[in-house]
mmCIF file of C-alpha atoms and ligand atoms in Angstrom:
data_model
loop_
_atom_site.group_PDB
_atom_site.id
_atom_site.type_symbol
_atom_site.label_atom_id
_atom_site.label_comp_id
_atom_site.label_asym_id
_atom_site.label_seq_id
_atom_site.Cartn_x
_atom_site.Cartn_y
_atom_site.Cartn_z
ATOM 1 C CA MET A 1 37.522 -44.273 61.221
ATOM 2 C CA ARG A 2 37.325 -44.949 57.496
ATOM 3 C CA MET A 3 39.113 -42.312 55.439
ATOM 4 C CA ARG A 4 38.583 -41.772 51.729
ATOM 5 C CA GLU A 5 41.464 -40.156 49.867
ATOM 6 C CA ARG A 6 40.735 -37.366 47.413
ATOM 7 C CA PRO A 7 44.022 -35.461 47.024
ATOM 8 C CA SER A 8 43.769 -31.739 46.269
ATOM 9 C CA PRO A 9 46.610 -29.921 44.493
ATOM 10 C CA ASN A 10 45.924 -26.807 46.585
ATOM 11 C CA HIS A 11 48.501 -26.737 49.371
ATOM 12 C CA ASP A 12 52.052 -25.625 50.112
ATOM 13 C CA ALA A 13 54.664 -25.783 52.873
ATOM 14 C CA ARG A 14 53.765 -24.543 56.346
ATOM 15 C CA PRO A 15 55.958 -21.540 57.195
ATOM 16 C CA GLY A 16 58.317 -21.227 60.144
ATOM 17 C CA ASP A 17 58.389 -24.093 62.610
ATOM 18 C CA GLY A 18 55.477 -25.762 60.806
ATOM 19 C CA VAL A 19 53.483 -26.267 64.005
ATOM 20 C CA ALA A 20 49.693 -26.432 63.610
ATOM 21 C CA ASP A 21 48.076 -25.231 66.834
ATOM 22 C CA MET A 22 44.634 -24.202 65.563
ATOM 23 C CA LEU A 23 41.610 -26.090 64.295
ATOM 24 C CA VAL A 24 39.245 -24.145 62.011
ATOM 25 C CA LEU A 25 35.773 -25.428 61.165
ATOM 26 C CA HIS A 26 33.806 -24.474 58.062
ATOM 27 C CA TYR A 27 30.704 -25.383 56.160
ATOM 28 C CA THR A 28 30.994 -26.000 52.438
ATOM 29 C CA GLY A 29 28.120 -23.672 51.515
ATOM 30 C CA MET A 30 27.376 -25.506 48.277
ATOM 31 C CA ARG A 31 24.442 -27.573 47.019
ATOM 32 C CA SER A 32 26.161 -30.969 47.303
ATOM 33 C CA ALA A 33 29.211 -32.687 48.752
ATOM 34 C CA ALA A 34 30.430 -33.622 45.256
ATOM 35 C CA GLU A 35 30.253 -30.031 44.062
ATOM 36 C CA ALA A 36 32.146 -28.821 47.146
ATOM 37 C CA ILE A 37 34.871 -31.467 46.888
ATOM 38 C CA ASP A 38 35.326 -30.782 43.165
ATOM 39 C CA ARG A 39 35.911 -27.110 43.968
ATOM 40 C CA LEU A 40 38.292 -27.882 46.859
ATOM 41 C CA CYS A 41 40.307 -30.031 44.426
ATOM 42 C CA SER A 42 40.230 -27.609 41.496
ATOM 43 C CA ALA A 43 43.616 -26.042 40.743
ATOM 44 C CA GLU A 44 41.855 -22.961 39.336
ATOM 45 C CA ALA A 45 39.844 -22.374 42.546
ATOM 46 C CA LYS A 46 43.012 -22.304 44.701
ATOM 47 C CA VAL A 47 41.073 -23.353 47.815
ATOM 48 C CA SER A 48 41.222 -26.522 49.881
ATOM 49 C CA ALA A 49 40.867 -27.987 53.343
ATOM 50 C CA HIS A 50 42.542 -30.904 55.055
ATOM 51 C CA TYR A 51 39.265 -32.806 55.490
ATOM 52 C CA VAL A 52 35.663 -32.833 54.322
ATOM 53 C CA ILE A 53 32.922 -34.560 56.328
ATOM 54 C CA ASP A 54 29.619 -35.357 54.619
ATOM 55 C CA GLU A 55 26.292 -35.246 56.420
ATOM 56 C CA ASP A 56 26.248 -39.064 56.718
ATOM 57 C CA GLY A 57 29.678 -39.046 58.390
ATOM 58 C CA THR A 58 31.721 -39.982 55.300
ATOM 59 C CA LEU A 59 35.210 -38.565 55.708
ATOM 60 C CA TRP A 60 37.557 -37.466 52.931
ATOM 61 C CA ARG A 61 41.202 -36.424 53.268
ATOM 62 C CA LEU A 62 42.234 -33.806 50.715
ATOM 63 C CA VAL A 63 45.487 -32.406 52.095
ATOM 64 C CA PRO A 64 48.056 -34.029 54.447
ATOM 65 C CA GLU A 65 48.118 -32.355 57.861
ATOM 66 C CA GLU A 66 51.795 -31.410 57.576
ATOM 67 C CA ARG A 67 51.003 -29.196 54.554
ATOM 68 C CA ARG A 68 49.306 -25.764 54.560
ATOM 69 C CA ALA A 69 45.794 -26.036 53.112
ATOM 70 C CA TRP A 70 44.069 -22.930 51.756
ATOM 71 C CA HIS A 71 40.809 -22.645 53.689
ATOM 72 C CA ALA A 72 40.820 -19.529 55.868
ATOM 73 C CA GLY A 73 41.745 -16.746 53.424
ATOM 74 C CA VAL A 74 42.342 -13.280 54.890
ATOM 75 C CA SER A 75 41.932 -13.933 58.595
ATOM 76 C CA ALA A 76 43.363 -13.267 62.044
ATOM 77 C CA TRP A 77 43.337 -14.619 65.587
ATOM 78 C CA SER A 78 45.181 -13.278 68.631
ATOM 79 C CA GLY A 79 47.195 -11.000 66.387
ATOM 80 C CA ARG A 80 48.316 -13.811 64.079
ATOM 81 C CA ARG A 81 47.487 -13.431 60.388
ATOM 82 C CA ASP A 82 48.667 -16.623 58.672
ATOM 83 C CA ILE A 83 45.866 -18.797 59.996
ATOM 84 C CA ASN A 84 46.270 -21.333 57.186
ATOM 85 C CA GLY A 85 49.940 -21.732 58.076
ATOM 86 C CA ALA A 86 49.133 -22.704 61.665
ATOM 87 C CA SER A 87 45.851 -24.578 61.366
ATOM 88 C CA ILE A 88 44.053 -27.740 60.327
ATOM 89 C CA GLY A 89 40.913 -26.957 58.302
ATOM 90 C CA ILE A 90 37.803 -29.125 58.269
ATOM 91 C CA GLU A 91 34.872 -28.540 55.909
ATOM 92 C CA LEU A 92 31.461 -29.803 57.010
ATOM 93 C CA VAL A 93 29.065 -30.465 54.157
ATOM 94 C CA ASN A 94 26.079 -28.117 54.567
ATOM 95 C CA PRO A 95 24.346 -25.915 51.972
ATOM 96 C CA GLY A 96 24.960 -22.951 54.252
ATOM 97 C CA HIS A 97 23.045 -19.708 54.613
ATOM 98 C CA GLU A 98 22.929 -19.240 50.841
ATOM 99 C CA PHE A 99 21.452 -22.569 49.731
ATOM 100 C CA GLY A 100 19.318 -23.816 52.639
ATOM 101 C CA TYR A 101 21.113 -23.826 55.969
ATOM 102 C CA ARG A 102 20.192 -26.842 58.093
ATOM 103 C CA PRO A 103 21.318 -28.614 61.279
ATOM 104 C CA PHE A 104 24.478 -30.725 61.254
ATOM 105 C CA PRO A 105 23.288 -34.349 61.623
ATOM 106 C CA ASP A 106 24.419 -36.626 64.435
ATOM 107 C CA ALA A 107 26.466 -38.874 62.108
ATOM 108 C CA GLN A 108 28.392 -35.859 60.840
ATOM 109 C CA MET A 109 28.998 -34.537 64.373
ATOM 110 C CA ALA A 110 30.135 -37.964 65.598
ATOM 111 C CA ALA A 111 32.615 -38.263 62.713
ATOM 112 C CA LEU A 112 33.874 -34.759 63.441
ATOM 113 C CA GLU A 113 34.367 -35.570 67.117
ATOM 114 C CA ALA A 114 36.387 -38.690 66.287
ATOM 115 C CA LEU A 115 38.533 -36.855 63.740
ATOM 116 C CA ALA A 116 39.073 -33.820 65.987
ATOM 117 C CA ARG A 117 40.100 -35.992 68.918
ATOM 118 C CA ASP A 118 42.727 -37.617 66.675
ATOM 119 C CA ILE A 119 43.955 -34.217 65.498
ATOM 120 C CA LEU A 120 44.221 -32.983 69.095
ATOM 121 C CA ARG A 121 46.391 -35.996 69.894
ATOM 122 C CA ARG A 122 48.733 -35.195 66.996
ATOM 123 C CA HIS A 123 48.921 -31.396 67.323
ATOM 124 C CA PRO A 124 49.215 -28.955 70.268
ATOM 125 C CA VAL A 125 45.809 -27.289 69.792
ATOM 126 C CA PRO A 126 44.521 -25.596 72.988
ATOM 127 C CA ALA A 127 40.766 -25.364 73.569
ATOM 128 C CA ARG A 128 40.805 -21.626 72.796
ATOM 129 C CA HIS A 129 42.150 -22.407 69.301
ATOM 130 C CA VAL A 130 39.203 -24.554 68.198
ATOM 131 C CA LEU A 131 37.524 -21.939 66.020
ATOM 132 C CA ALA A 132 34.891 -21.114 63.443
ATOM 133 C CA HIS A 133 35.857 -19.605 60.128
ATOM 134 C CA SER A 134 33.612 -16.709 61.239
ATOM 135 C CA ASP A 135 35.769 -16.280 64.366
ATOM 136 C CA VAL A 136 38.936 -15.689 62.338
ATOM 137 C CA ALA A 137 37.207 -13.707 59.534
ATOM 138 C CA PRO A 138 34.219 -11.993 61.210
ATOM 139 C CA GLN A 139 33.920 -9.272 58.565
ATOM 140 C CA ARG A 140 33.605 -11.789 55.699
ATOM 141 C CA LYS A 141 32.388 -15.168 56.915
ATOM 142 C CA THR A 142 29.427 -16.731 58.744
ATOM 143 C CA ASP A 143 30.421 -20.415 58.714
ATOM 144 C CA PRO A 144 29.860 -22.943 60.193
ATOM 145 C CA GLY A 145 27.139 -20.742 61.686
ATOM 146 C CA GLU A 146 24.705 -20.674 64.562
ATOM 147 C CA LEU A 147 23.328 -24.195 63.980
ATOM 148 C CA PHE A 148 26.717 -25.728 64.713
ATOM 149 C CA ASP A 149 26.733 -27.287 68.191
ATOM 150 C CA TRP A 150 29.891 -25.960 69.877
ATOM 151 C CA ALA A 151 28.582 -27.001 73.305
ATOM 152 C CA ARG A 152 28.331 -30.635 72.158
ATOM 153 C CA LEU A 153 31.851 -30.475 70.751
ATOM 154 C CA ALA A 154 33.167 -29.127 74.055
ATOM 155 C CA ARG A 155 31.413 -31.926 75.956
ATOM 156 C CA ALA A 156 33.443 -34.294 73.752
ATOM 157 C CA GLY A 157 36.608 -32.559 74.963
ATOM 158 C CA ILE A 158 37.087 -30.357 71.904
ATOM 159 C CA GLY A 159 37.104 -26.577 72.263
ATOM 160 C CA LEU A 160 36.025 -24.087 74.873
ATOM 161 C CA TRP A 161 32.556 -23.761 76.404
ATOM 162 C CA PRO A 162 32.549 -21.952 79.748
ATOM 163 C CA ASP A 163 29.958 -22.467 82.439
ATOM 164 C CA PHE A 164 27.633 -19.615 81.533
ATOM 165 C CA ALA A 165 25.694 -20.058 84.777
ATOM 166 C CA ALA A 166 28.567 -18.581 86.800
ATOM 167 C CA VAL A 167 29.422 -15.420 84.923
ATOM 168 C CA PRO A 168 31.744 -12.579 85.891
ATOM 169 C CA PRO A 169 30.359 -9.013 85.729
ATOM 170 C CA PRO A 170 29.922 -7.754 82.148
ATOM 171 C CA ALA A 171 32.164 -5.081 80.661
ATOM 172 C CA PRO A 172 31.054 -1.594 81.767
ATOM 173 C CA SER A 173 31.781 0.085 78.407
ATOM 174 C CA ILE A 174 32.207 -0.683 74.716
ATOM 175 C CA ALA A 175 35.952 -0.068 75.077
ATOM 176 C CA ALA A 176 36.121 -2.701 77.826
ATOM 177 C CA LEU A 177 34.003 -5.054 75.717
ATOM 178 C CA GLN A 178 36.403 -4.616 72.789
ATOM 179 C CA ASP A 179 39.297 -5.355 75.181
ATOM 180 C CA GLN A 180 37.608 -8.618 76.164
ATOM 181 C CA LEU A 181 36.899 -9.575 72.533
ATOM 182 C CA ALA A 182 40.567 -8.930 71.709
ATOM 183 C CA ALA A 183 41.660 -10.987 74.728
ATOM 184 C CA ILE A 184 39.556 -13.877 73.428
ATOM 185 C CA GLY A 185 41.400 -13.553 70.099
ATOM 186 C CA TYR A 186 39.049 -11.611 67.828
ATOM 187 C CA ASP A 187 40.448 -9.080 65.372
ATOM 188 C CA THR A 188 38.261 -6.254 66.699
ATOM 189 C CA PRO A 189 38.347 -2.465 66.399
ATOM 190 C CA ARG A 190 39.404 -0.682 69.624
ATOM 191 C CA SER A 191 37.320 2.394 68.816
ATOM 192 C CA GLY A 192 35.331 2.592 72.047
ATOM 193 C CA VAL A 193 32.106 2.817 70.027
ATOM 194 C CA GLU A 194 29.713 0.281 68.554
ATOM 195 C CA ASP A 195 30.817 0.707 64.945
ATOM 196 C CA ALA A 196 29.788 -1.581 62.111
ATOM 197 C CA GLN A 197 32.963 -3.688 62.324
ATOM 198 C CA THR A 198 32.523 -4.241 66.063
ATOM 199 C CA THR A 199 28.933 -5.343 65.461
ATOM 200 C CA GLN A 200 30.264 -7.925 62.975
ATOM 201 C CA VAL A 201 32.749 -9.215 65.572
ATOM 202 C CA ILE A 202 30.005 -9.451 68.199
ATOM 203 C CA THR A 203 27.811 -11.325 65.716
ATOM 204 C CA ALA A 204 30.650 -13.794 65.116
ATOM 205 C CA PHE A 205 31.020 -14.228 68.882
ATOM 206 C CA GLN A 206 27.287 -14.917 69.163
ATOM 207 C CA ARG A 207 27.328 -17.490 66.339
ATOM 208 C CA HIS A 208 29.874 -19.417 68.394
ATOM 209 C CA PHE A 209 28.920 -18.770 72.020
ATOM 210 C CA ARG A 210 25.314 -17.509 71.980
ATOM 211 C CA PRO A 211 23.697 -19.141 68.962
ATOM 212 C CA GLN A 212 20.126 -18.408 70.099
ATOM 213 C CA CYS A 213 20.599 -14.760 69.148
ATOM 214 C CA CYS A 214 23.137 -13.497 66.625
ATOM 215 C CA ASP A 215 21.962 -9.975 65.910
ATOM 216 C CA GLY A 216 25.197 -8.211 66.946
ATOM 217 C CA SER A 217 23.523 -6.413 69.835
ATOM 218 C CA THR A 218 25.371 -5.754 73.087
ATOM 219 C CA ASP A 219 22.573 -6.830 75.406
ATOM 220 C CA ALA A 220 23.293 -8.002 78.947
ATOM 221 C CA GLU A 221 23.394 -11.704 78.041
ATOM 222 C CA THR A 222 25.895 -11.106 75.232
ATOM 223 C CA ARG A 223 28.113 -8.944 77.439
ATOM 224 C CA GLN A 224 28.010 -11.554 80.195
ATOM 225 C CA ARG A 225 28.965 -14.336 77.795
ATOM 226 C CA ILE A 226 31.843 -12.298 76.346
ATOM 227 C CA ALA A 227 33.096 -11.725 79.906
ATOM 228 C CA ALA A 228 32.744 -15.434 80.690
ATOM 229 C CA VAL A 229 34.729 -16.559 77.630
ATOM 230 C CA ALA A 230 37.416 -13.922 78.244
ATOM 231 C CA ALA A 231 37.703 -15.092 81.863
ATOM 232 C CA ALA A 232 37.880 -18.764 80.826
ATOM 233 C CA ILE A 233 40.677 -17.963 78.364
ATOM 234 C CA ALA A 234 42.568 -15.920 80.964
ATOM 235 C CA THR A 235 42.699 -18.990 83.205
ATOM 236 C CA SER A 236 43.186 -21.629 80.480
HETATM 237 ZN ZN1 ZN B 301 34.803 -21.281 55.587
#
């Protein structure tokens, strides 16, 4: 794997024991790779990621893995709030929903798979901690979005993709659904009603695990898939 170095000044020490046990995927959401990398290396912008992967598979390293990069912002997973402190962040070049969202090409996916496999060898990242930015910040973020192929990544041994053919019974109520979303790791309201924030969390779930339909609705298929992921995590 050929790595280009483009050091960013935007990083600091990981807190606590310094262990990185999460992998967070993003899209750049800008018109070009150069524009995105310039921003991720701009001291004024105060954002960064460990790696950037262009659509042709070109790989840049911006921040060493042992340092905390600044990619996730205000975010949460399984009750933890310092996602940057415990994660490796990878930016995939894609214009995103704002500038012409398009599929992630094979060369880019192949480079990501190779890089992620290396990262999983170096860090104790369980499958349930391979996440979208939208998973850890469902009220603010939509990246890498519904065109990202999580099933392909899981076939390569990276991340969680349950067998959706054999699903457990869906949650009987919104409260039970919120319990399952929380068990998966989402920072969800526990209101017992389908409020706007819960709809955002369900939309984030769909972008990851039911990309054919991300409208935030609690239809049978969505409830079944939430139950399936919660069950897979309970036994992982
Ligand atoms: Zn992002």
